[in-house]
Amino acid sequence: MSFSSIVILTGAGISAESGVDTFRDKGGIWSKVDLRDVATPEGFARDPERVHAFYNERRSGLSSVEPNAAHRALAQLEAEFAGDVLVVTQNIDNLHERGGSKRLIHMHGELTKIFCTKCGTRREEHGDLTTFDCCPQCGAMGTLRPDVVWFGEMPYQMDEISEALQQCDLFVSIGTSGNVYPAAGFVEEAHQAGAHTVELNLEASEHHTRFAEVRRGRATELVPAFVE
Ligand code: BV8
């Protein structure tokens, strides 16, 4: 099979071997903290310091992890493939860009970005955030939040993603359990558009039966082999 346009969806599993925790594996993030407390607007309104602490810890963890062979293989594919490659990640870590990917959409936002809920100004943030921080643009205090898409919030760049899914002839899902929508529905959109669909994952995901091809294993083995 030869392809001209590839959309790649990634989830926490692609960063697992870099040492970044996944969410729903044994001992995953959601087994230690209730997502309603830390990954919803309601949780943030209820206890913003708790939410800041949750993201501060994950943001500070970025300095001690590196991209792995899977991230680098996707960057190599983008650099060498004659057609179009788009990586759509559910992850909020920065390992794809540090691994060399350029055509990248963070549909759930980014740990290293924050925005002011009063004036909307966005900026990079690599340190800790607290409710006492003031927006450098409008001066308001306690209005800064992680630029991360919480449950019940609209993921980013959905129009670009849908457009790419309609155009692609290969859709590859890597390291995601297929639990969260709208990302979990992308395989259907790609299939409807006539794309070949592949799942590269450690275990069978919630929706593995929707894929034309499934390969089981660790991302650092499967992805470089797939890209070859
Ligand atoms: C939306 C950022 C609508 C935060 C995340 C009620 C109200 C509102 C919405 C809903 C509702 N009920 C349902 C919904 C929809 C909801 C949803 O899907 N809920 C689920 C739980 C049922 N979705 C939403 O709310 C979305 N928004 O619907 O908006 C709307 C419409 C119009 C206007 C306004 C709004 C927003 C969802 C985004 C939430 N934010 N992340 C953060 O990171 O802190 S989602 C969360 O799950 C994670 O962050 C991650 O991004 C996402 C997916 O998880 P995975 O990446 O798949 O990770 P997981 O651990 O689950 O799986 C890892 C996989 O890797 C496993 O399969 C494992 O086997 C594999 N693996 C492990 N190691 C390896 C490996 N594979 C290979 N190699 C390895 N080494």
Tab-separated table of C-alpha atoms and ligand atoms in Angstrom:
chain	number	residue	atom	x	y	z
A	1	MET	CA	0.000	0.000	0.000
A	2	SER	CA	1.250	3.507	-0.757
A	3	PHE	CA	-0.119	6.557	1.009
A	4	SER	CA	-0.133	10.278	0.392
A	5	SER	CA	-1.614	11.730	3.586
A	6	ILE	CA	-1.145	10.355	7.109
A	7	VAL	CA	-2.857	11.411	10.341
A	8	ILE	CA	-1.316	10.042	13.529
A	9	LEU	CA	-3.199	10.227	16.845
A	10	THR	CA	-1.089	9.741	19.962
A	11	GLY	CA	-1.955	9.229	23.614
A	12	ALA	CA	-0.133	8.787	26.889
A	13	GLY	CA	1.260	5.391	25.829
A	14	ILE	CA	3.734	7.003	23.415
A	15	SER	CA	5.337	8.884	26.332
A	16	ALA	CA	5.170	5.980	28.824
A	17	GLU	CA	8.690	4.709	28.031
A	18	SER	CA	10.019	8.231	28.559
A	19	GLY	CA	8.812	7.939	32.140
A	20	VAL	CA	5.610	10.010	31.810
A	21	ASP	CA	2.671	8.428	33.681
A	22	THR	CA	-0.316	7.194	31.689
A	23	PHE	CA	-3.874	7.655	32.964
A	24	ARG	CA	-5.724	4.357	32.914
A	25	ASP	CA	-2.997	1.753	33.174
A	26	LYS	CA	-2.462	0.041	36.533
A	27	GLY	CA	-1.153	2.745	38.884
A	28	GLY	CA	-2.031	5.430	36.325
A	29	ILE	CA	-2.863	9.053	37.132
A	30	TRP	CA	-6.626	8.506	37.391
A	31	SER	CA	-6.058	5.725	39.935
A	32	LYS	CA	-4.374	8.271	42.246
A	33	VAL	CA	-6.561	11.339	41.748
A	34	ASP	CA	-10.206	11.846	40.768
A	35	LEU	CA	-10.309	13.552	37.365
A	36	ARG	CA	-13.378	15.517	38.511
A	37	ASP	CA	-11.201	17.266	41.105
A	38	VAL	CA	-8.296	18.221	38.838
A	39	ALA	CA	-9.357	18.001	35.152
A	40	THR	CA	-12.715	19.816	35.050
A	41	PRO	CA	-13.668	23.533	35.204
A	42	GLU	CA	-15.825	22.683	38.237
A	43	GLY	CA	-12.834	21.180	40.043
A	44	PHE	CA	-10.793	24.301	39.270
A	45	ALA	CA	-13.550	26.590	40.531
A	46	ARG	CA	-13.856	24.490	43.705
A	47	ASP	CA	-10.152	24.297	44.585
A	48	PRO	CA	-7.784	26.110	42.199
A	49	GLU	CA	-4.720	25.553	44.392
A	50	ARG	CA	-5.284	21.780	44.186
A	51	VAL	CA	-5.479	21.955	40.398
A	52	HIS	CA	-2.392	24.183	40.195
A	53	ALA	CA	-0.489	21.677	42.366
A	54	PHE	CA	-1.559	18.804	40.060
A	55	TYR	CA	-0.304	20.575	36.916
A	56	ASN	CA	2.733	22.168	38.616
A	57	GLU	CA	3.976	18.683	39.517
A	58	ARG	CA	3.493	17.373	35.955
A	59	ARG	CA	5.018	20.546	34.425
A	60	SER	CA	8.124	20.307	36.632
A	61	GLY	CA	8.431	16.613	35.672
A	62	LEU	CA	9.022	17.573	32.028
A	63	SER	CA	12.625	18.601	32.749
A	64	SER	CA	13.502	15.046	33.802
A	65	VAL	CA	12.073	13.170	30.789
A	66	GLU	CA	13.295	12.913	27.199
A	67	PRO	CA	11.635	12.031	23.883
A	68	ASN	CA	11.934	8.320	23.076
A	69	ALA	CA	12.492	6.326	19.868
A	70	ALA	CA	8.768	6.498	19.051
A	71	HIS	CA	8.663	10.321	19.162
A	72	ARG	CA	11.827	10.462	17.063
A	73	ALA	CA	10.518	7.943	14.531
A	74	LEU	CA	7.427	10.122	13.927
A	75	ALA	CA	9.653	13.174	13.389
A	76	GLN	CA	11.792	11.153	10.947
A	77	LEU	CA	8.618	10.079	9.073
A	78	GLU	CA	7.523	13.722	8.796
A	79	ALA	CA	10.956	14.760	7.514
A	80	GLU	CA	11.351	11.955	4.962
A	81	PHE	CA	7.813	11.105	3.787
A	82	ALA	CA	6.964	12.611	0.395
A	83	GLY	CA	3.314	13.172	1.358
A	84	ASP	CA	1.648	14.916	4.296
A	85	VAL	CA	2.071	13.856	7.947
A	86	LEU	CA	0.077	15.401	10.811
A	87	VAL	CA	0.495	14.343	14.443
A	88	VAL	CA	-2.563	15.017	16.617
A	89	THR	CA	-1.672	14.401	20.247
A	90	GLN	CA	-3.920	14.064	23.276
A	91	ASN	CA	-0.792	14.523	25.394
A	92	ILE	CA	0.032	17.795	27.086
A	93	ASP	CA	3.744	16.982	27.461
A	94	ASN	CA	6.261	18.543	25.035
A	95	LEU	CA	8.021	15.359	23.906
A	96	HIS	CA	6.776	15.382	20.285
A	97	GLU	CA	8.208	18.845	19.605
A	98	ARG	CA	11.400	18.008	21.499
A	99	GLY	CA	11.594	14.815	19.418
A	100	GLY	CA	11.506	16.927	16.221
A	101	SER	CA	7.847	16.875	15.127
A	102	LYS	CA	6.764	20.136	13.496
A	103	ARG	CA	3.265	19.468	12.078
A	104	LEU	CA	1.674	18.872	15.478
A	105	ILE	CA	-1.677	19.684	17.080
A	106	HIS	CA	-2.076	19.545	20.868
A	107	MET	CA	-5.838	18.937	20.921
A	108	HIS	CA	-5.894	18.836	24.748
A	109	GLY	CA	-3.565	21.806	25.226
A	110	GLU	CA	-0.051	22.010	26.666
A	111	LEU	CA	1.462	21.837	30.148
A	112	THR	CA	3.922	24.631	29.262
A	113	LYS	CA	1.167	27.112	28.349
A	114	ILE	CA	-1.185	29.119	30.583
A	115	PHE	CA	-3.848	31.749	29.952
A	116	CYS	CA	-5.657	34.487	31.831
A	117	THR	CA	-9.376	33.803	32.257
A	118	LYS	CA	-9.983	37.558	32.468
A	119	CYS	CA	-8.164	38.961	29.419
A	120	GLY	CA	-7.447	35.752	27.522
A	121	THR	CA	-3.711	36.402	27.183
A	122	ARG	CA	-1.745	33.181	26.636
A	123	ARG	CA	1.920	32.665	27.449
A	124	GLU	CA	4.589	30.028	28.023
A	125	GLU	CA	5.051	28.855	31.629
A	126	HIS	CA	7.726	26.409	32.761
A	127	GLY	CA	7.491	27.054	36.480
A	128	ASP	CA	4.781	26.790	39.121
A	129	LEU	CA	1.474	28.641	39.011
A	130	THR	CA	-0.506	29.698	42.109
A	131	THR	CA	-3.724	31.587	42.743
A	132	PHE	CA	-1.609	34.546	43.917
A	133	ASP	CA	0.023	35.033	40.526
A	134	CYS	CA	-1.057	38.103	38.571
A	135	CYS	CA	-1.631	38.315	34.833
A	136	PRO	CA	1.257	40.364	33.375
A	137	GLN	CA	-1.139	41.746	30.763
A	138	CYS	CA	-4.184	42.897	32.730
A	139	GLY	CA	-2.800	42.715	36.271
A	140	ALA	CA	-5.669	40.586	37.602
A	141	MET	CA	-4.736	38.167	40.396
A	142	GLY	CA	-5.888	34.536	40.562
A	143	THR	CA	-7.140	34.486	36.958
A	144	LEU	CA	-4.314	32.388	35.443
A	145	ARG	CA	-5.003	28.714	34.576
A	146	PRO	CA	-3.227	25.894	32.742
A	147	ASP	CA	-3.866	26.030	28.981
A	148	VAL	CA	-5.182	22.462	29.115
A	149	VAL	CA	-8.548	21.158	27.795
A	150	TRP	CA	-10.540	19.781	30.738
A	151	PHE	CA	-13.498	17.400	30.559
A	152	GLY	CA	-16.524	19.280	29.301
A	153	GLU	CA	-14.321	21.773	27.398
A	154	MET	CA	-13.954	21.870	23.615
A	155	PRO	CA	-10.668	20.392	22.347
A	156	TYR	CA	-8.503	22.701	20.243
A	157	GLN	CA	-8.276	22.924	16.430
A	158	MET	CA	-11.106	20.476	15.803
A	159	ASP	CA	-11.783	21.987	12.359
A	160	GLU	CA	-8.199	21.385	11.195
A	161	ILE	CA	-8.325	17.863	12.629
A	162	SER	CA	-11.608	17.001	10.903
A	163	GLU	CA	-10.293	18.397	7.612
A	164	ALA	CA	-7.144	16.249	7.898
A	165	LEU	CA	-9.194	13.137	8.752
A	166	GLN	CA	-11.350	13.667	5.649
A	167	GLN	CA	-8.241	13.950	3.455
A	168	CYS	CA	-6.075	11.179	4.898
A	169	ASP	CA	-5.551	7.715	3.413
A	170	LEU	CA	-3.738	6.358	6.470
A	171	PHE	CA	-4.790	6.845	10.114
A	172	VAL	CA	-2.493	5.513	12.854
A	173	SER	CA	-3.460	5.496	16.553
A	174	ILE	CA	-0.534	5.096	18.966
A	175	GLY	CA	-0.652	4.572	22.758
A	176	THR	CA	-4.229	5.547	23.519
A	177	SER	CA	-6.921	3.563	25.337
A	178	GLY	CA	-9.704	5.016	23.179
A	179	ASN	CA	-11.697	6.137	26.217
A	180	VAL	CA	-11.929	9.859	25.579
A	181	TYR	CA	-13.993	11.618	22.934
A	182	PRO	CA	-13.822	13.235	20.454
A	183	ALA	CA	-10.336	11.676	19.924
A	184	ALA	CA	-11.735	8.137	20.275
A	185	GLY	CA	-14.058	8.821	17.329
A	186	PHE	CA	-11.301	9.823	14.875
A	187	VAL	CA	-10.772	6.254	13.636
A	188	GLU	CA	-14.402	6.171	12.449
A	189	GLU	CA	-14.039	9.516	10.657
A	190	ALA	CA	-10.881	8.299	8.915
A	191	HIS	CA	-12.462	4.968	8.010
A	192	GLN	CA	-15.520	6.742	6.562
A	193	ALA	CA	-13.144	8.802	4.440
A	194	GLY	CA	-11.657	5.569	3.074
A	195	ALA	CA	-8.406	5.575	5.044
A	196	HIS	CA	-6.526	2.456	6.099
A	197	THR	CA	-6.611	2.408	9.922
A	198	VAL	CA	-3.887	1.012	12.192
A	199	GLU	CA	-3.650	0.736	15.985
A	200	LEU	CA	-0.191	0.486	17.569
A	201	ASN	CA	-0.724	-0.144	21.289
A	202	LEU	CA	0.525	-2.193	24.222
A	203	GLU	CA	-2.942	-3.687	24.812
A	204	ALA	CA	-6.215	-3.861	22.923
A	205	SER	CA	-7.845	-0.422	23.255
A	206	GLU	CA	-11.544	0.133	23.932
A	207	HIS	CA	-12.173	0.365	20.202
A	208	HIS	CA	-9.487	-1.881	18.675
A	209	THR	CA	-12.124	-3.736	16.607
A	210	ARG	CA	-12.641	-0.538	14.573
A	211	PHE	CA	-9.106	-0.742	13.144
A	212	ALA	CA	-8.250	-2.578	9.916
A	213	GLU	CA	-4.835	-3.479	11.347
A	214	VAL	CA	-3.695	-3.861	14.972
A	215	ARG	CA	-0.129	-4.334	16.185
A	216	ARG	CA	0.547	-5.071	19.856
A	217	GLY	CA	3.704	-4.020	21.640
A	218	ARG	CA	5.658	-1.112	23.091
A	219	ALA	CA	5.725	2.141	21.155
A	220	THR	CA	9.538	2.295	21.069
A	221	GLU	CA	9.536	-1.012	19.149
A	222	LEU	CA	6.340	-0.724	17.097
A	223	VAL	CA	6.685	2.867	15.843
A	224	PRO	CA	10.239	2.747	14.436
A	225	ALA	CA	9.398	-0.597	12.777
A	226	PHE	CA	6.177	0.852	11.340
A	227	VAL	CA	7.965	3.954	10.021
A	228	GLU	CA	10.669	1.874	8.297
B	1	BV8	C1	-15.902	17.482	25.015
B	1	BV8	C2	-6.031	16.947	29.371
B	1	BV8	C3	-17.787	18.748	24.417
B	1	BV8	C4	-6.038	17.005	30.842
B	1	BV8	C5	-7.761	15.293	28.840
B	1	BV8	C6	-20.120	14.784	30.057
B	1	BV8	C7	-19.900	16.152	29.931
B	1	BV8	C8	-19.035	16.667	28.965
B	1	BV8	C9	-18.349	15.804	28.141
B	1	BV8	C10	-18.554	14.453	28.311
B	1	BV8	C11	-19.437	13.923	29.242
B	1	BV8	N1	-19.421	12.557	29.126
B	1	BV8	C12	-18.543	12.213	28.166
B	1	BV8	C13	-18.020	13.341	27.664
B	1	BV8	C14	-17.041	13.462	26.669
B	1	BV8	C15	-15.700	13.491	27.405
B	1	BV8	C16	-15.232	12.069	27.485
B	1	BV8	O1	-14.852	11.523	26.473
B	1	BV8	N2	-15.282	11.483	28.693
B	1	BV8	C17	-14.871	10.088	28.809
B	1	BV8	C18	-14.127	9.878	30.112
B	1	BV8	C19	-16.104	9.217	28.677
B	1	BV8	N3	-14.835	14.330	26.598
B	1	BV8	C20	-14.699	15.627	26.886
B	1	BV8	O2	-15.164	16.174	27.852
B	1	BV8	C21	-13.913	16.399	25.835
B	1	BV8	N4	-14.666	17.565	25.507
B	1	BV8	O3	-16.487	16.453	24.795
B	1	BV8	O4	-16.424	18.713	24.831
B	1	BV8	C22	-18.063	20.130	24.041
B	1	BV8	C23	-18.708	20.366	22.844
B	1	BV8	C24	-18.981	21.662	22.494
B	1	BV8	C25	-18.601	22.706	23.337
B	1	BV8	C26	-17.936	22.444	24.531
B	1	BV8	C27	-17.652	21.143	24.894
B	1	BV8	C28	-12.569	16.861	26.375
B	1	BV8	C29	-11.719	15.680	26.727
B	1	BV8	C30	-10.332	16.157	27.086
B	1	BV8	C31	-10.066	15.972	28.568
B	1	BV8	N5	-8.659	16.222	28.844
B	1	BV8	N6	-6.446	15.600	28.956
B	1	BV8	C32	-4.776	16.389	31.398
B	1	BV8	O5	-3.972	15.755	30.680
B	1	BV8	O6	-4.618	16.588	32.615
B	1	BV8	S1	-8.217	13.684	28.553
B	1	BV8	C33	-7.321	12.429	29.340
B	1	BV8	O7	-7.566	11.231	28.616
B	1	BV8	C34	-5.876	12.444	29.234
B	1	BV8	O8	-5.371	13.643	29.551
B	1	BV8	C35	-5.554	11.970	27.838
B	1	BV8	O9	-5.307	13.103	27.072
B	1	BV8	C36	-6.842	11.341	27.427
B	1	BV8	C37	-6.737	10.014	26.768
B	1	BV8	O10	-5.991	9.136	27.595
B	1	BV8	P1	-4.896	8.237	26.855
B	1	BV8	O11	-3.918	9.144	26.220
B	1	BV8	O12	-5.573	7.240	25.984
B	1	BV8	O13	-4.179	7.514	28.079
B	1	BV8	P2	-4.642	6.181	28.811
B	1	BV8	O14	-3.828	6.070	30.054
B	1	BV8	O15	-6.122	6.139	28.883
B	1	BV8	O16	-4.196	5.018	27.794
B	1	BV8	C38	-2.834	4.786	27.541
B	1	BV8	C39	-2.762	3.671	26.509
B	1	BV8	O17	-1.393	3.476	26.150
B	1	BV8	C40	-3.276	2.328	27.018
B	1	BV8	O18	-4.120	1.758	26.037
B	1	BV8	C41	-2.008	1.486	27.192
B	1	BV8	O19	-2.228	0.125	26.883
B	1	BV8	C42	-1.073	2.103	26.189
B	1	BV8	N7	0.345	1.982	26.547
B	1	BV8	C43	0.897	2.070	27.787
B	1	BV8	N8	2.236	1.950	27.692
B	1	BV8	C44	2.530	1.800	26.370
B	1	BV8	C45	1.327	1.825	25.640
B	1	BV8	N9	1.279	1.694	24.305
B	1	BV8	C46	2.465	1.531	23.672
B	1	BV8	N10	3.666	1.512	24.289
B	1	BV8	C47	3.733	1.635	25.633
B	1	BV8	N11	4.938	1.609	26.251
